Coordinates of C-alpha atoms in Angstrom, one line a residue:
Chain H
X1005 CA -5.3 20.5 23.5
X1006 CA -8.6 21.5 26.7
X1007 CA -9.3 25.2 26.8
X1008 CA -12.0 27.0 24.3
X1009 CA -15.1 25.1 23.3
X1010 CA -15.2 21.2 24.7
X1011 CA -16.4 18.9 22.5
X1012 CA -19.1 18.0 24.7
X1013 CA -20.6 21.4 24.0
X1014 CA -22.0 20.0 20.7
X1015 CA -24.0 17.1 19.5
X1016 CA -23.0 14.4 17.2
X1017 CA -24.9 15.7 13.8
X1018 CA -23.5 19.1 14.8
X1019 CA -19.7 18.3 15.1
X1020 CA -20.2 16.4 11.9
X1021 CA -21.6 19.5 10.5
X1022 CA -18.4 21.0 11.4
X1023 CA -15.9 18.6 9.8
X1024 CA -17.3 16.9 7.1
X1025 CA -17.4 20.1 5.1
X1026 CA -13.7 20.5 4.8
X1027 CA -13.0 16.8 3.5
X1028 CA -11.8 16.1 -0.3
X1029 CA -13.8 14.2 -1.9
X1030 CA -12.8 12.5 -5.2
X1031 CA -14.5 11.7 -9.0
X1032 CA -14.0 8.0 -7.9
X1033 CA -16.2 8.8 -4.9
X1034 CA -20.0 6.9 -5.7
X1035 CA -21.5 7.6 -2.3
X1036 CA -19.5 10.4 0.1
X1037 CA -19.5 10.6 3.8
X1038 CA -22.8 10.0 5.7
X1039 CA -24.6 7.0 4.7
X1040 CA -24.0 3.4 5.9
X1041 CA -20.6 3.2 3.8
X1042 CA -18.6 5.1 1.3
X1043 CA -18.5 3.3 -2.5
X1044 CA -15.3 4.2 -4.6
X1045 CA -14.7 2.9 -7.5
X1046 CA -11.4 1.0 -8.2
X1047 CA -10.2 -1.3 -10.8
X1048 CA -9.1 -4.6 -10.3
X1049 CA -7.0 -4.7 -7.0
X1050 CA -7.4 -2.6 -3.8
X1051 CA -4.4 -1.9 -1.4
X1052 CA -6.0 -1.5 1.9
X1053 CA -3.3 -0.5 5.3
X1054 CA -4.2 1.3 8.7
X1055 CA -1.7 3.2 10.9
X1056 CA -3.0 4.5 14.8
X1057 CA -1.7 7.3 16.3
X1058 CA -1.8 8.3 20.7
X1059 CA -1.5 10.9 22.5
X1060 CA 1.6 10.8 25.0
X1061 CA 2.5 7.6 22.9
X1062 CA 2.8 9.1 19.4
X1063 CA 2.7 12.6 19.9
X1064 CA 2.7 15.3 22.6
X1065 CA 0.8 18.4 22.3
X1066 CA 4.1 20.4 23.4
X1067 CA 5.5 19.8 19.8
X1068 CA 2.6 19.1 17.3
X1069 CA -0.3 21.3 16.8
X1070 CA -3.5 19.2 15.7
X1071 CA -2.8 20.0 11.9
X1072 CA 0.5 18.7 12.4
X1073 CA -0.5 15.4 13.4
X1074 CA -3.3 15.3 11.0
X1075 CA -0.7 15.4 8.3
X1076 CA 1.4 13.4 9.9
X1077 CA -1.2 10.3 10.6
X1078 CA -2.4 10.7 6.6
X1079 CA 1.4 10.7 5.2
X1080 CA 2.1 7.7 7.8
X1081 CA -0.4 5.8 5.7
X1082 CA -0.2 6.8 2.7
X1083 CA 3.6 6.0 2.7
X1084 CA 2.5 2.2 3.4
X1085 CA 0.2 2.1 0.0
X1086 CA 2.9 4.1 -2.0
X1087 CA 5.4 1.3 -0.7
X1088 CA 3.2 -1.3 -2.0
X1089 CA 3.4 0.6 -5.7
X1090 CA 0.1 2.0 -5.7
X1091 CA -1.4 5.0 -6.1
X1092 CA -3.7 5.8 -3.0
X1093 CA -6.9 6.6 -3.3
X1094 CA -9.1 7.5 0.2
X1095 CA -8.9 7.2 3.8
X1096 CA -10.9 6.8 6.6
X1097 CA -10.4 8.7 9.6
X1098 CA -11.6 7.8 13.2
X1099 CA -11.1 10.0 16.2
X1100 CA -11.6 8.4 20.1
X1101 CA -11.4 11.5 22.3
X1102 CA -11.8 12.5 25.9
X1103 CA -15.1 15.5 25.9
X1104 CA -13.3 18.0 26.8
X1105 CA -11.0 18.1 23.9
X1106 CA -11.8 21.3 22.3
X1107 CA -13.7 21.9 19.0
X1108 CA -10.9 24.3 18.0
X1109 CA -8.0 21.2 18.0
X1110 CA -9.7 19.1 16.3
X1111 CA -11.0 21.8 13.6
X1112 CA -7.2 22.3 13.3
X1113 CA -6.4 18.4 13.2
X1114 CA -8.9 18.2 10.4
X1115 CA -7.8 21.0 8.6
X1116 CA -4.5 18.9 8.3
X1117 CA -5.9 15.7 7.6
X1118 CA -7.9 17.7 4.4
X1119 CA -4.5 19.4 3.2
X1120 CA -2.8 16.4 3.7
X1121 CA -5.3 14.7 1.4
X1122 CA -5.7 17.4 -1.2
X1123 CA -2.4 17.3 -1.2
X1124 CA -2.1 13.5 -1.9
X1125 CA -5.3 13.8 -4.5
X1126 CA -7.0 11.3 -2.2
X1127 CA -10.6 11.3 -0.8
X1128 CA -11.6 10.9 2.8
X1129 CA -14.5 7.9 2.8
X1130 CA -15.6 8.1 6.0
X1131 CA -15.0 7.7 9.9
X1132 CA -16.3 7.2 12.9
X1133 CA -16.3 9.4 16.2
X1134 CA -16.2 7.9 19.9
X1135 CA -15.6 9.2 23.5
X1136 CA -12.9 7.7 25.3
X1137 CA -11.7 8.8 29.5
X1138 CA -10.2 11.8 30.8
X1139 CA -6.9 12.8 29.1
X1140 CA -7.0 9.9 25.6
X1141 CA -7.4 11.2 22.2
X1142 CA -6.4 8.9 19.5
X1143 CA -6.5 9.0 15.6
X1144 CA -6.8 5.9 13.3
X1145 CA -6.5 6.2 9.6
X1146 CA -7.1 3.0 7.4
X1147 CA -5.9 3.8 3.5
X1148 CA -7.2 2.7 0.8
X1149 CA -5.1 2.5 -2.9
X1150 CA -5.6 1.4 -6.2
X1151 CA -2.5 -1.2 -7.9
X1152 CA -2.3 -0.9 -11.7
X1153 CA 0.2 -4.0 -11.9
X1154 CA 2.2 -6.4 -9.4
X1155 CA 2.5 -5.6 -5.9
X1156 CA 6.0 -5.2 -4.6
X1157 CA 6.6 -7.3 -1.6
X1158 CA 9.3 -7.3 1.3
X1159 CA 10.5 -10.5 0.0
X1160 CA 11.3 -9.8 -3.7
X1161 CA 15.3 -8.7 -3.3
X1162 CA 17.5 -11.2 -5.3
X1163 CA 21.6 -11.6 -5.1
X1164 CA 22.6 -8.8 -6.8
X1165 CA 20.2 -6.2 -7.0
X1166 CA 21.5 -2.6 -5.8
X1167 CA 19.5 -1.6 -2.3
X1168 CA 18.3 1.8 -3.0
X1169 CA 16.5 5.0 -0.9
X1170 CA 14.6 7.6 -2.1
X1171 CA 14.4 10.9 -0.1
X1172 CA 15.6 11.6 3.2
X1173 CA 17.4 9.7 5.9
X1174 CA 17.3 10.5 9.9
X1175 CA 15.6 14.1 9.6
X1176 CA 12.8 13.2 11.8
X1177 CA 14.5 11.8 14.5
X1178 CA 16.9 14.4 14.1
X1179 CA 13.6 16.5 14.8
X1180 CA 12.5 14.3 17.6
X1181 CA 15.9 14.8 19.2
X1182 CA 16.6 18.6 19.0
X1183 CA 12.7 18.7 20.3
X1184 CA 13.6 16.8 23.1
X1185 CA 16.4 18.8 23.8
X1186 CA 15.1 22.1 23.3
X1187 CA 17.6 23.5 20.5
X1188 CA 14.6 23.6 17.1
X1189 CA 16.5 26.4 16.1
X1190 CA 19.7 23.8 15.5
X1191 CA 18.5 22.6 12.7
X1192 CA 14.7 24.0 11.7
X1193 CA 14.4 21.5 8.6
X1194 CA 14.2 18.0 10.5
X1195 CA 12.2 20.0 13.0
X1196 CA 9.4 20.4 10.4
X1197 CA 10.2 16.7 9.2
X1198 CA 9.3 14.9 12.3
X1199 CA 5.6 16.9 12.3
X1200 CA 4.7 16.4 9.0
X1201 CA 6.8 13.6 7.3
X1202 CA 6.6 13.6 3.6
X1203 CA 6.8 10.6 1.9
X1204 CA 7.7 10.2 -1.9
X1205 CA 4.7 8.8 -2.7
X1206 CA 4.7 8.9 -6.6
X1207 CA 8.1 7.4 -6.4
X1208 CA 6.4 4.3 -5.0
X1209 CA 4.3 3.2 -8.5
X1210 CA 7.5 4.6 -10.3
X1211 CA 9.8 2.2 -8.9
X1212 CA 6.9 -0.5 -9.3
X1213 CA 7.0 0.2 -13.1
X1214 CA 11.0 0.2 -13.4
X1215 CA 11.0 -3.0 -12.0
X1216 CA 11.5 -3.0 -8.1
X1217 CA 11.9 -6.3 -6.7
X1218 CA 11.5 -5.2 -2.9
X1219 CA 10.6 -2.0 -1.4
X1220 CA 9.0 -0.6 2.3
X1221 CA 8.6 2.6 3.8
X1222 CA 10.4 4.0 6.5
X1223 CA 8.8 3.5 9.7
X1224 CA 11.7 2.0 12.4
X1225 CA 14.6 3.4 10.7
X1226 CA 17.0 1.8 8.2
X1227 CA 18.2 -1.1 9.7
X1228 CA 15.4 -2.5 11.3
X1229 CA 13.4 -1.7 7.9
X1230 CA 16.6 -3.3 5.9
X1231 CA 16.2 -6.0 8.2
X1232 CA 13.1 -6.8 7.4
X1233 CA 13.5 -7.0 4.0
X1234 CA 16.9 -9.4 3.9
X1235 CA 14.8 -11.6 6.3
X1236 CA 11.9 -12.1 4.4
X1237 CA 13.5 -12.3 1.3
X1238 CA 16.5 -14.7 3.0
X1239 CA 19.3 -12.2 2.0
X1240 CA 22.1 -10.5 3.0
X1241 CA 22.5 -6.8 2.7
X1242 CA 25.6 -4.8 2.1
X1243 CA 24.8 -1.7 3.8
X1244 CA 28.0 1.0 2.2
X1245 CA 28.9 2.9 4.8
X1246 CA 30.1 5.7 2.8
X1247 CA 27.4 6.5 0.5
X1248 CA 25.6 7.5 4.0
X1249 CA 28.2 9.7 4.3
X1250 CA 25.8 13.2 3.3
X1251 CA 22.7 12.1 5.8
X1252 CA 25.2 12.0 8.4
X1253 CA 27.6 15.0 7.7
X1254 CA 24.0 16.9 7.3
X1255 CA 22.8 16.5 11.1
X1256 CA 26.5 16.2 12.3
X1257 CA 26.6 20.2 13.2
X1258 CA 23.0 20.3 14.6
X1259 CA 23.7 16.7 16.6
X1260 CA 27.3 15.8 16.7
X1261 CA 28.8 12.8 14.2
X1262 CA 27.5 10.0 17.0
X1263 CA 24.2 11.0 17.5
X1264 CA 23.5 11.9 13.6
X1265 CA 25.1 8.5 12.9
X1266 CA 22.8 7.3 14.8
X1267 CA 19.7 8.9 13.2
X1268 CA 20.7 7.6 9.2
X1269 CA 20.9 4.2 10.7
X1270 CA 18.0 4.0 13.6
X1271 CA 15.9 6.9 13.0
X1272 CA 12.2 5.6 12.7
X1273 CA 9.1 8.0 11.3
X1274 CA 10.9 8.7 7.8
X1275 CA 8.7 7.7 6.0
X1276 CA 11.4 7.8 3.0
X1277 CA 11.3 5.0 0.9
X1278 CA 13.5 2.2 1.0
X1279 CA 13.7 -0.9 -1.9
X1280 CA 15.6 -3.2 -4.0
X1281 CA 16.2 -3.1 -8.0
X1282 CA 18.4 -5.1 -10.8
X1283 CA 21.4 -3.8 -11.3
X1284 CA 21.2 -0.6 -13.9
X1285 CA 17.5 0.1 -13.5
X1286 CA 17.4 2.3 -10.3
X1287 CA 15.0 5.5 -11.4
X1288 CA 15.7 8.5 -11.2
X1289 CA 15.9 9.8 -7.6
X1290 CA 16.9 7.1 -6.1
X1291 CA 20.3 7.0 -3.9
X1292 CA 22.2 3.7 -3.9
X1293 CA 23.2 2.6 -0.7
X1294 CA 24.1 -0.9 -0.4
X1295 CA 23.9 -4.4 -2.2
X1296 CA 21.7 -7.7 -2.0
X1297 CA 23.4 -11.1 -2.3
X1298 CA 23.1 -14.1 -0.8
X1299 CA 24.1 -15.4 3.0
X1300 CA 27.1 -17.1 3.2
X1301 CA 27.7 -20.7 4.5
X1302 CA 25.8 -20.6 7.9
X1303 CA 25.4 -17.1 7.6
X1304 CA 21.7 -15.5 8.9
X1305 CA 19.9 -13.5 6.6
X1306 CA 20.2 -10.1 7.5
X1307 CA 21.6 -6.7 7.4
X1308 CA 25.3 -5.7 7.3
X1309 CA 27.5 -3.1 8.0
X1310 CA 31.1 -2.6 6.9
X1311 CA 30.7 -6.1 7.1
X1312 CA 29.6 -6.5 10.5
X1313 CA 26.3 -7.9 11.3
X1314 CA 23.6 -5.8 13.3
X1315 CA 21.1 -6.0 15.4
X1316 CA 18.0 -4.2 14.2
X1317 CA 16.7 -2.0 17.3
X1318 CA 13.4 0.1 17.0
X1319 CA 10.5 1.0 18.8
X1320 CA 8.5 -1.9 20.7
X1321 CA 4.7 -0.5 21.1
X1322 CA 4.0 -2.5 24.3
X1323 CA 7.3 -2.9 25.7
X1324 CA 8.7 0.2 25.5
X1325 CA 5.3 2.4 26.8
Chain I
X740 CA -9.3 -7.8 31.3
X741 CA -6.0 -7.9 33.5
X742 CA -4.2 -10.5 35.6
X743 CA -2.4 -13.4 33.3
X744 CA 0.3 -12.0 31.2
X745 CA 0.4 -8.7 30.3
X746 CA 0.8 -7.3 26.9
X747 CA 4.1 -5.8 27.8
X748 CA 6.1 -9.4 28.5
X749 CA 5.4 -9.9 24.6
X750 CA 7.4 -7.9 21.9
X751 CA 5.4 -7.0 19.0
X752 CA 6.5 -10.0 16.7
X753 CA 5.4 -12.6 19.4
X754 CA 2.3 -10.6 20.1
X755 CA 1.5 -10.7 15.6
X756 CA 2.7 -14.4 16.3
X757 CA 0.2 -15.4 18.8
X758 CA -2.5 -13.3 16.7
X759 CA -2.6 -13.6 13.1
X760 CA -2.3 -17.5 12.3
X761 CA -6.1 -17.2 13.9
X762 CA -7.3 -14.8 11.1
X763 CA -9.1 -16.4 8.1
X764 CA -7.1 -15.2 4.9
X765 CA -9.6 -15.3 1.7
X766 CA -9.3 -16.4 -2.0
X767 CA -9.3 -12.8 -3.1
X768 CA -6.7 -11.7 -0.7
X769 CA -3.4 -11.3 -3.1
X770 CA -1.2 -9.5 0.0
X771 CA -1.9 -11.2 3.6
X772 CA -0.9 -9.1 6.7
X773 CA 2.4 -9.1 7.2
X774 CA 3.6 -6.5 4.4
X775 CA 3.2 -2.5 4.3
X776 CA -0.4 -3.0 3.1
X777 CA -3.2 -6.0 2.1
X778 CA -3.9 -6.6 -1.4
X779 CA -7.1 -7.5 -2.2
X780 CA -8.8 -8.4 -5.6
X781 CA -12.3 -6.9 -6.2
X782 CA -15.0 -5.4 -9.1
X783 CA -15.0 -1.9 -10.0
X784 CA -16.8 -0.7 -6.6
X785 CA -15.4 -1.1 -3.7
X786 CA -17.4 -0.7 -0.3
X787 CA -15.8 0.8 2.8
X788 CA -17.1 2.0 6.2
X789 CA -15.6 2.3 10.4
X790 CA -16.5 1.5 13.6
X791 CA -14.9 1.3 17.0
X792 CA -15.9 0.0 20.3
X793 CA -14.2 1.7 23.6
X794 CA -14.2 -0.4 27.0
X795 CA -16.2 1.5 29.5
X796 CA -18.8 3.1 26.5
X797 CA -19.3 0.4 24.4
X798 CA -19.1 -2.5 26.6
X799 CA -18.1 -3.6 30.0
X800 CA -16.2 -6.3 30.9
X801 CA -18.8 -7.8 33.8
X802 CA -21.2 -8.0 31.0
X803 CA -18.8 -9.2 28.0
X804 CA -15.8 -11.6 27.1
X805 CA -13.3 -10.8 24.5
X806 CA -14.8 -13.0 22.0
X807 CA -18.1 -11.5 22.4
X808 CA -16.7 -8.1 21.3
X809 CA -15.0 -9.6 18.9
X810 CA -18.3 -10.5 17.4
X811 CA -19.8 -7.4 18.2
X812 CA -17.4 -5.1 16.6
X813 CA -17.2 -6.8 13.6
X814 CA -21.2 -7.8 13.1
X815 CA -21.7 -4.1 13.2
X816 CA -19.5 -2.9 10.5
X817 CA -20.3 -5.9 8.2
X818 CA -23.7 -4.9 8.5
X819 CA -23.1 -1.6 7.3
X820 CA -21.7 -2.9 4.1
X821 CA -24.9 -5.3 3.9
X822 CA -26.7 -2.1 4.4
X823 CA -25.5 -0.7 1.4
X824 CA -26.0 -3.4 -0.4
X825 CA -22.9 -5.3 -1.0
X826 CA -20.8 -8.4 0.2
X827 CA -18.2 -7.8 3.1
X828 CA -14.9 -8.9 1.6
X829 CA -12.2 -8.3 4.5
X830 CA -11.9 -6.0 7.4
X831 CA -8.4 -4.0 9.0
X832 CA -8.5 -4.5 13.2
X833 CA -6.5 -1.9 15.5
X834 CA -6.4 -2.6 18.7
X835 CA -5.3 0.3 20.9
X836 CA -4.3 -1.1 25.0
X837 CA -3.1 -0.7 28.3
X838 CA 0.1 -2.6 28.3
X839 CA -1.4 -4.0 31.2
X840 CA -4.3 -5.9 29.4
X841 CA -3.9 -9.8 29.5
X842 CA -2.4 -11.8 26.8
X843 CA -5.4 -14.5 27.2
X844 CA -8.5 -11.3 27.0
X845 CA -6.4 -10.6 23.8
X846 CA -6.4 -13.9 22.3
X847 CA -10.3 -14.6 23.0
X848 CA -10.9 -11.3 21.7
X849 CA -9.2 -12.5 18.2
X850 CA -10.9 -15.8 18.4
X851 CA -14.0 -14.1 18.3
X852 CA -13.2 -11.7 15.3
X853 CA -12.1 -14.7 13.3
X854 CA -15.2 -16.7 13.7
X855 CA -17.2 -14.0 12.9
X856 CA -15.2 -13.2 9.9
X857 CA -15.2 -16.7 9.1
X858 CA -18.5 -16.8 9.3
X859 CA -19.4 -13.9 7.4
X860 CA -16.7 -15.3 4.4
X861 CA -14.7 -12.1 5.4
X862 CA -10.9 -12.1 5.2
X863 CA -8.5 -10.1 8.3
X864 CA -6.4 -8.0 5.6
X865 CA -4.0 -6.4 8.3
X866 CA -4.6 -3.8 11.3
X867 CA -2.3 -1.8 14.0
X868 CA -1.3 -2.4 17.5
X869 CA -0.6 0.4 19.6
X870 CA -0.2 1.0 23.4
X871 CA -2.7 3.5 25.7
X872 CA -3.0 4.6 28.9
X873 CA -4.1 3.0 31.4
X874 CA -7.4 1.5 31.4
X875 CA -7.8 2.6 28.1
X876 CA -9.0 -0.4 25.5
X877 CA -10.2 0.1 22.0
X878 CA -10.7 -2.0 18.8
X879 CA -11.5 -0.2 15.7
X880 CA -12.4 -2.1 13.0
X881 CA -12.9 -1.2 9.1
X882 CA -14.9 -3.2 6.9
X883 CA -14.8 -3.7 2.7
X884 CA -17.1 -5.2 0.5
X885 CA -17.6 -5.7 -2.8
X886 CA -20.7 -3.7 -4.8
X887 CA -22.2 -5.9 -8.2
X888 CA -25.3 -3.2 -8.7
X889 CA -26.0 0.1 -7.7
X890 CA -26.2 1.1 -3.9
X891 CA -28.8 1.5 -1.9
X892 CA -28.1 5.0 -0.2
X893 CA -30.9 6.2 2.9
X894 CA -32.2 9.2 0.4
X895 CA -34.1 7.0 -2.0
X896 CA -37.4 6.1 -0.3
X897 CA -40.6 7.6 -2.7
X898 CA -44.3 8.4 -1.4
X899 CA -45.9 4.9 -1.8
X900 CA -43.0 2.5 -0.9
X901 CA -43.6 0.0 2.0
X902 CA -41.0 0.2 5.3
X903 CA -40.2 -3.3 6.2
X904 CA -37.7 -4.4 8.6
X905 CA -35.7 -7.9 8.4
X906 CA -34.5 -9.0 11.9
X907 CA -35.4 -8.6 15.4
X908 CA -36.5 -5.4 16.9
X909 CA -35.6 -4.2 20.3
X910 CA -34.1 -7.5 21.9
X911 CA -30.3 -6.3 22.0
X912 CA -31.5 -3.2 24.3
X913 CA -34.1 -5.5 26.3
X914 CA -30.3 -7.7 27.2
X915 CA -28.8 -4.6 28.0
X916 CA -31.6 -3.6 30.3
X917 CA -31.4 -7.3 31.8
X918 CA -27.9 -7.4 32.4
X919 CA -28.1 -3.4 33.9
X920 CA -31.3 -5.0 36.5
X921 CA -29.1 -8.0 37.3
X922 CA -32.3 -10.2 35.6
X923 CA -30.6 -12.3 32.7
X924 CA -33.0 -15.3 33.4
X925 CA -35.6 -13.6 31.9
X926 CA -34.9 -13.7 28.4
X927 CA -31.3 -15.3 27.8
X928 CA -32.0 -14.8 23.8
X929 CA -31.5 -10.9 24.5
X930 CA -28.8 -10.9 26.4
X931 CA -26.8 -13.3 23.9
X932 CA -28.0 -10.6 20.9
X933 CA -26.9 -7.7 23.3
X934 CA -23.5 -9.5 23.4
X935 CA -23.3 -10.9 19.8
X936 CA -25.6 -9.0 17.1
X937 CA -27.1 -11.1 14.5
X938 CA -27.3 -8.3 11.3
X939 CA -28.7 -10.4 8.5
X940 CA -25.9 -9.8 5.7
X941 CA -27.1 -11.7 3.2
X942 CA -30.3 -10.1 2.8
X943 CA -29.2 -6.6 2.3
X944 CA -27.6 -7.6 -1.4
X945 CA -30.7 -9.5 -1.9
X946 CA -32.9 -6.4 -1.0
X947 CA -30.6 -4.3 -3.5
X948 CA -31.5 -6.7 -5.9
X949 CA -35.4 -6.8 -5.2
X950 CA -35.5 -3.2 -6.0
X951 CA -35.1 -1.6 -2.0
X952 CA -35.2 2.3 -2.7
X953 CA -33.5 2.9 0.5
X954 CA -31.7 0.9 3.4
X955 CA -29.8 1.2 6.7
X956 CA -29.0 -1.3 9.7
X957 CA -30.7 -0.3 12.9
X958 CA -28.0 0.8 14.7
X959 CA -29.8 3.7 16.7
X960 CA -33.5 2.9 17.0
X961 CA -35.9 2.2 15.0
X962 CA -37.1 6.0 15.3
X963 CA -33.7 7.4 15.0
X964 CA -32.7 5.5 12.1
X965 CA -36.2 5.5 10.4
X966 CA -35.8 9.1 10.7
X967 CA -32.7 9.1 9.2
X968 CA -33.9 7.7 5.6
X969 CA -37.1 9.9 6.3
X970 CA -35.4 13.3 6.6
X971 CA -32.7 11.8 3.5
X972 CA -35.3 10.8 1.1
X973 CA -37.7 14.4 2.1
X974 CA -40.6 11.9 3.1
X975 CA -42.7 11.0 6.2
X976 CA -42.9 7.3 7.3
X977 CA -46.1 6.2 8.7
X978 CA -45.1 3.5 11.7
X979 CA -47.9 0.8 12.1
X980 CA -48.1 0.0 15.8
X981 CA -50.3 -3.4 15.1
X982 CA -47.2 -4.5 13.3
X983 CA -44.7 -4.2 15.8
X984 CA -47.2 -5.7 18.6
X985 CA -45.4 -9.2 18.4
X986 CA -41.8 -7.3 19.0
X987 CA -43.3 -5.6 21.8
X988 CA -44.9 -8.6 23.2
X989 CA -42.1 -11.1 22.5
X990 CA -40.5 -8.7 25.5
X991 CA -43.2 -7.7 27.6
X992 CA -42.7 -11.0 30.0
X993 CA -39.3 -9.9 30.8
X994 CA -39.9 -5.5 30.8
X995 CA -43.4 -5.0 31.2
X996 CA -45.3 -3.4 28.1
X997 CA -43.9 -0.4 28.3
X998 CA -40.0 -1.3 28.4
X999 CA -41.1 -3.3 25.2
X1000 CA -42.2 -0.5 23.3
X1001 CA -39.1 1.5 24.4
X1002 CA -36.8 -1.2 23.4
X1003 CA -38.9 -1.9 20.0
X1004 CA -38.8 1.9 19.1
X1005 CA -36.0 3.1 20.5
X1006 CA -33.4 0.8 20.9
X1007 CA -29.9 0.6 19.2
X1008 CA -27.4 -1.8 18.2
X1009 CA -30.0 -4.3 16.9
X1010 CA -28.1 -4.2 13.5
X1011 CA -31.4 -5.7 11.4
X1012 CA -31.8 -4.1 8.5
X1013 CA -34.4 -1.2 7.5
X1014 CA -35.9 -0.6 4.0
X1015 CA -38.1 0.8 2.1
X1016 CA -39.5 -0.9 -1.0
X1017 CA -41.9 -0.1 -4.1
X1018 CA -45.3 -1.9 -2.9
X1019 CA -45.8 -5.5 -4.1
X1020 CA -41.2 -6.5 -4.2
X1021 CA -41.0 -7.2 -0.2
X1022 CA -38.7 -10.3 -0.5
X1023 CA -39.0 -13.1 1.8
X1024 CA -38.4 -12.5 5.5
X1025 CA -38.7 -8.9 5.4
X1026 CA -42.1 -7.8 7.7
X1027 CA -44.0 -4.9 6.4
X1028 CA -44.3 -2.1 9.0
X1029 CA -45.2 0.9 7.7
X1030 CA -45.5 3.3 4.5
X1031 CA -43.8 6.1 2.8
X1032 CA -45.6 8.8 1.9
X1033 CA -45.0 13.0 0.6
X1034 CA -45.4 15.8 3.2
X1035 CA -48.5 17.3 4.2
X1036 CA -48.7 20.8 3.6
X1037 CA -45.8 22.3 6.0
X1038 CA -45.5 18.5 7.7
X1039 CA -41.9 18.3 8.0
X1040 CA -40.3 15.3 6.7
X1041 CA -40.0 12.5 9.7
X1042 CA -41.3 9.2 11.2
X1043 CA -45.1 9.3 12.6
X1044 CA -46.5 6.8 14.8
X1045 CA -50.3 6.5 14.6
X1046 CA -50.4 9.8 13.1
X1047 CA -48.5 11.8 15.8
X1048 CA -44.5 13.1 14.8
X1049 CA -41.9 11.9 17.2
X1050 CA -38.2 13.1 18.1
X1051 CA -36.0 10.8 17.1
X1052 CA -34.0 10.1 20.4
X1053 CA -30.9 7.7 20.8
X1054 CA -27.2 7.8 22.2
X1055 CA -24.9 10.9 21.2
X1056 CA -21.1 9.8 21.9
X1057 CA -19.6 13.3 23.1
X1058 CA -23.0 14.5 24.9
X1059 CA -24.5 11.0 26.7
X1060 CA -20.3 9.9 27.5

């Protein structure tokens, strides 16, 4: 990401002149980037969320291009909007970088951001540029969205509901393991998913309309994120291992059975949607993988696999850094 | 900012448990921090802007406390909302930090953020935490606002308008110079303004209602920011030096006449509001400091002081870093 033209060789207006024309606008954008702030038409409720990626923590240049990181940081933010039952409408993007960072990396990154926004029908509303100490590159995105009905929270799961997933399980973590082992040819689709998650954005509002009682996107793994729904809703979620067998089988050839199960149960960065629905109201494309019940006497809310409680696992930013 | 309890000694949930209770909510906040995203009631148009501060670039720990930085990053974001003619409603806050950063600094910072938000009637909608390489601390804020009428852009100034300012000029830059010279006792009010800007937030929507034709907040200095209005509006702005004499006089005792004039004309981080109004429609509290005219034959749009064109000056992130 260094080499080529360093950012410090351009002034801020020149740099913005290279960046801004690549960004999509939208019919709802009343004031586009360039003034003090953007102005966006919206309905009565606006959704807002933010997520940041840091070089060396969230990505390595050996494994991901600038465009990959652009796709990924947009996808993980828009997934949070979808997981509330909303339609993403716009993003703000902040780049904080070592002035030695190459302009070529930045323009590739901007291309990835713009492609991901265009694909989702989302406008780039604005952003900020700032310099950072040597070696630091950080991209922070805030996503806004429109909510037509009621938000789908994590706390609404009720006894008798079905737990269901929309999208893949464990693929992104499998891709990370293949990159770490330098065996990417064993399952290229997993490596591609690690680089560019594909959250099923339209499925979020569809689930809300179908009566989903709780929903989130899988960023930290099925056990940890499922446990969040269980604890917020004060219920027990029984995962059905047989329902996960196809997901495990899809990864076993490349990783072996044990690692494949790990990926499916605890793999992060997948950004598929996990939700609970009243029995009989599962929309098309969702797969039932468990059920919701009230805790038995003395039992703690949480997630249970084949009758055994499991601890949530996953990444912790400051401890695991 | 190190020493005390390092962030790495807490897990993310413990850290959030220490941070979130200090943040103000609001009656418009439908879903508070803790779910995938926040949900906010709003009217038909939402304003969005983002601004980031980086340790060593935007502040030094020797000169500013964590609480000062919290106040400042909120103030500079809310000023951008006000400069569109809007009412700020909420912020999202991202902290990217070295895991050795002390919890005490973070809690002091959060106190400053919360105080500034409470004073402005603004809710904390959400945020993100991420770790960073050694020595890095960065705070990124996105502010949202409500726009009741039309946005006031930079491009609406017209010949015959009056240029006016609401708030002080040069005080924050004077404070920076006193900190650099270790002579803070010469003008403590300037040092306090450098640490904690006080944008006149309510004056933004008031100016919009009074018919302001262009507006921005002074983040990069009167000449540079005034030049932005002039170029966006394709007009010439004549600054009246006599109108700035009281501002210069207020700083001359501490800095000498030449540095005082520099601060007033080119000092950044003031976050006062600069706007143009049709003659006779200046709201209370605004001071006329210039006038707007069409360019003479061959003259470039820009800002003119006592009849002489002046180059815009100011900070450039990647070049001056």
